[in-house]
């Protein structure tokens, strides 16, 4: 039954479709299984094997050994990924803090009454935008541009959710976790791999 199905698959492949990589690989697999000999899996035939989430392959009867198919594996950062993410999170928190400090509503409780927000507001807005964009570059460098912006949006939301309760409860204390995160993130990102 299996050999009939494979033979019909092999015959149905047109020459134009064989030029494509995927159709060509399927035709080679069908051809290898068809000419392998016995009707089923036996002691002389090896079964398909799966090696981890990023590699799938099976031994074929074609000279050359392995036919390999690569599946998209999970994107996992290296050993320093947690340190770099902590630094990116610290940059996002510092950026949101400086954007909030640029607002007239939060400027007096956060910065004190002596500092006028008229001249400091554009500087704080520019600093906040620069910090948030630098965290985007750091996360995109860690995960790549396909997944990095999605992870960065999650970091932006987490940083804002950390600062919102502090700004409503004790606005003057909002700088303490931001400063401690920046110091810890800078220290851990400059140490290097463990």
Coordinates of C-alpha atoms in Angstrom, one line a residue:
X1 CA 0.0 0.0 0.0
X2 CA 2.8 2.4 0.9
X3 CA 4.7 1.6 -2.2
X4 CA 1.7 2.2 -4.4
X5 CA 1.1 5.6 -2.8
X6 CA 4.8 6.5 -3.2
X7 CA 4.8 5.4 -6.8
X8 CA 1.7 7.4 -7.7
X9 CA 3.3 10.4 -6.0
X10 CA 6.5 9.9 -8.0
X11 CA 4.6 9.7 -11.3
X12 CA 2.4 12.7 -10.6
X13 CA 5.4 15.0 -10.2
X14 CA 5.8 17.0 -13.4
X15 CA 9.2 18.0 -14.7
X16 CA 8.4 21.7 -14.1
X17 CA 7.6 21.0 -10.5
X18 CA 10.9 19.2 -10.1
X19 CA 12.8 22.4 -10.6
X20 CA 11.4 23.6 -7.4
X21 CA 13.5 22.6 -4.4
X22 CA 10.7 21.3 -2.2
X23 CA 9.0 19.2 -5.0
X24 CA 12.5 17.9 -6.0
X25 CA 13.2 16.8 -2.4
X26 CA 9.8 15.1 -2.2
X27 CA 10.4 13.3 -5.5
X28 CA 13.9 12.1 -4.4
X29 CA 12.4 10.8 -1.1
X30 CA 9.7 8.9 -3.0
X31 CA 12.2 7.5 -5.4
X32 CA 14.5 6.4 -2.6
X33 CA 11.8 4.7 -0.7
X34 CA 10.4 3.0 -3.8
X35 CA 13.7 1.5 -4.8
X36 CA 14.7 0.5 -1.3
X37 CA 13.5 -3.1 -1.7
X38 CA 11.1 -4.5 0.7
X39 CA 7.4 -3.5 1.0
X40 CA 7.7 -2.3 4.7
X41 CA 10.1 -1.3 7.3
X42 CA 12.3 -4.2 8.2
X43 CA 15.6 -5.0 9.7
X44 CA 17.4 -3.9 6.6
X45 CA 15.6 -0.5 6.5
X46 CA 16.1 2.3 9.0
X47 CA 13.1 4.1 10.3
X48 CA 12.8 7.9 10.2
X49 CA 14.6 9.6 13.0
X50 CA 14.0 13.0 14.5
X51 CA 17.0 14.8 16.1
X52 CA 15.8 17.7 18.2
X53 CA 13.4 20.5 17.3
X54 CA 15.6 22.0 14.6
X55 CA 16.6 18.9 12.6
X56 CA 14.5 16.2 10.9
X57 CA 15.9 13.7 8.5
X58 CA 15.9 10.0 7.6
X59 CA 18.4 7.7 6.0
X60 CA 17.6 6.9 2.4
X61 CA 18.8 4.3 -0.1
X62 CA 20.2 7.0 -2.3
X63 CA 24.0 7.1 -2.4
X64 CA 25.1 10.0 -0.4
X65 CA 23.5 9.1 2.8
X66 CA 21.2 11.6 4.5
X67 CA 18.4 13.6 3.0
X68 CA 18.0 16.5 5.4
X69 CA 15.1 18.8 6.0
X70 CA 15.6 21.8 8.3
X71 CA 12.6 23.0 10.3
X72 CA 12.5 26.4 11.9
X73 CA 13.7 26.0 15.4
X74 CA 13.0 28.3 18.3
X75 CA 15.0 31.5 18.5
X76 CA 16.8 31.4 21.8
X77 CA 19.4 34.0 22.7
X78 CA 22.9 32.9 23.9
X79 CA 24.3 32.8 27.4
X80 CA 24.3 36.6 27.8
X81 CA 20.7 37.0 26.5
X82 CA 19.3 37.6 30.0
X83 CA 21.8 40.2 30.8
X84 CA 21.2 42.1 27.5
X85 CA 17.5 41.9 28.0
X86 CA 17.9 43.3 31.5
X87 CA 19.9 46.2 30.1
X88 CA 17.2 46.7 27.4
X89 CA 14.5 46.7 30.1
X90 CA 16.5 49.2 32.1
X91 CA 16.8 51.5 29.1
X92 CA 13.1 51.2 28.4
X93 CA 12.3 52.1 32.1
X94 CA 14.7 55.0 32.0
X95 CA 13.1 56.2 28.7
X96 CA 9.6 56.1 30.1
X97 CA 10.8 57.8 33.3
X98 CA 12.3 60.7 31.3
X99 CA 9.2 61.0 29.0
X100 CA 7.0 61.1 32.2
X101 CA 9.3 63.7 33.8
X102 CA 8.9 65.9 30.7
X103 CA 5.2 66.2 31.2
X104 CA 4.1 69.2 33.3
X105 CA 1.8 67.1 35.4
X106 CA 4.6 64.8 36.6
X107 CA 7.5 67.2 36.5
X108 CA 7.1 68.9 39.9
X109 CA 6.6 65.8 42.0
X110 CA 9.3 63.9 40.1
X111 CA 12.0 66.5 39.7
X112 CA 11.3 68.9 42.5
X113 CA 9.8 72.4 42.5
X114 CA 13.0 74.3 41.7
X115 CA 13.5 72.7 38.3
X116 CA 11.4 74.4 35.7
X117 CA 10.0 72.0 33.0
X118 CA 10.0 74.7 30.3
X119 CA 13.6 74.2 29.4
X120 CA 14.0 70.6 30.7
X121 CA 10.9 69.2 28.8
X122 CA 12.5 69.1 25.3
X123 CA 15.7 67.7 26.7
X124 CA 13.9 65.0 28.7
X125 CA 11.7 64.1 25.7
X126 CA 14.7 63.7 23.4
X127 CA 16.5 61.7 26.1
X128 CA 13.5 59.4 26.6
X129 CA 13.1 58.8 22.9
X130 CA 16.8 58.1 22.5
X131 CA 16.8 55.6 25.4
X132 CA 13.7 53.8 24.1
X133 CA 15.1 53.5 20.6
X134 CA 18.5 52.3 21.9
X135 CA 16.7 49.5 23.7
X136 CA 15.0 48.6 20.4
X137 CA 18.4 48.4 18.7
X138 CA 19.7 46.2 21.6
X139 CA 16.8 43.8 21.5
X140 CA 16.9 43.6 17.7
X141 CA 20.6 42.8 17.9
X142 CA 19.8 40.0 20.4
X143 CA 16.8 38.4 18.6
X144 CA 17.1 39.7 15.1
X145 CA 14.8 42.0 13.3
X146 CA 12.1 39.4 12.8
X147 CA 11.3 38.8 16.5
X148 CA 13.2 41.7 18.1
X149 CA 10.5 44.4 17.7
X150 CA 7.9 42.1 19.1
X151 CA 10.0 41.4 22.2
X152 CA 10.8 45.1 22.4
X153 CA 7.0 46.0 22.4
X154 CA 6.6 43.6 25.3
X155 CA 9.5 45.3 27.2
X156 CA 7.9 48.7 26.5
X157 CA 4.6 47.5 28.0
X158 CA 6.3 45.9 31.0
X159 CA 8.4 49.0 31.7
X160 CA 5.4 51.3 31.5
X161 CA 3.4 49.0 33.8
X162 CA 6.2 49.1 36.3
X163 CA 6.3 52.9 36.4
X164 CA 2.6 53.7 36.3
X165 CA 1.9 52.6 39.9
X166 CA 5.0 54.4 41.2
X167 CA 3.9 57.6 39.4
X168 CA 0.5 57.5 41.0
X169 CA 1.6 56.4 44.5
X170 CA 5.0 58.1 45.0
X171 CA 6.3 60.0 42.0
X172 CA 9.5 61.0 43.7
X173 CA 10.4 57.3 44.3
X174 CA 10.0 56.4 40.6
X175 CA 13.7 57.2 39.9
X176 CA 14.9 54.6 42.5
X177 CA 14.0 51.4 40.6
X178 CA 15.0 53.0 37.3
X179 CA 18.5 54.0 38.6
X180 CA 19.0 50.6 40.2
X181 CA 18.0 48.8 37.0
X182 CA 20.3 51.0 35.0
X183 CA 23.3 50.3 37.3
X184 CA 22.6 46.6 37.5
X185 CA 22.0 46.3 33.7
X186 CA 25.2 48.2 32.9
X187 CA 27.2 46.1 35.3
X188 CA 25.9 42.8 34.0
X189 CA 26.2 43.7 30.3
X190 CA 29.8 44.7 30.7
X191 CA 30.9 41.6 32.6
X192 CA 30.7 39.2 29.7
X193 CA 29.6 35.6 29.4
X194 CA 29.7 33.4 32.5

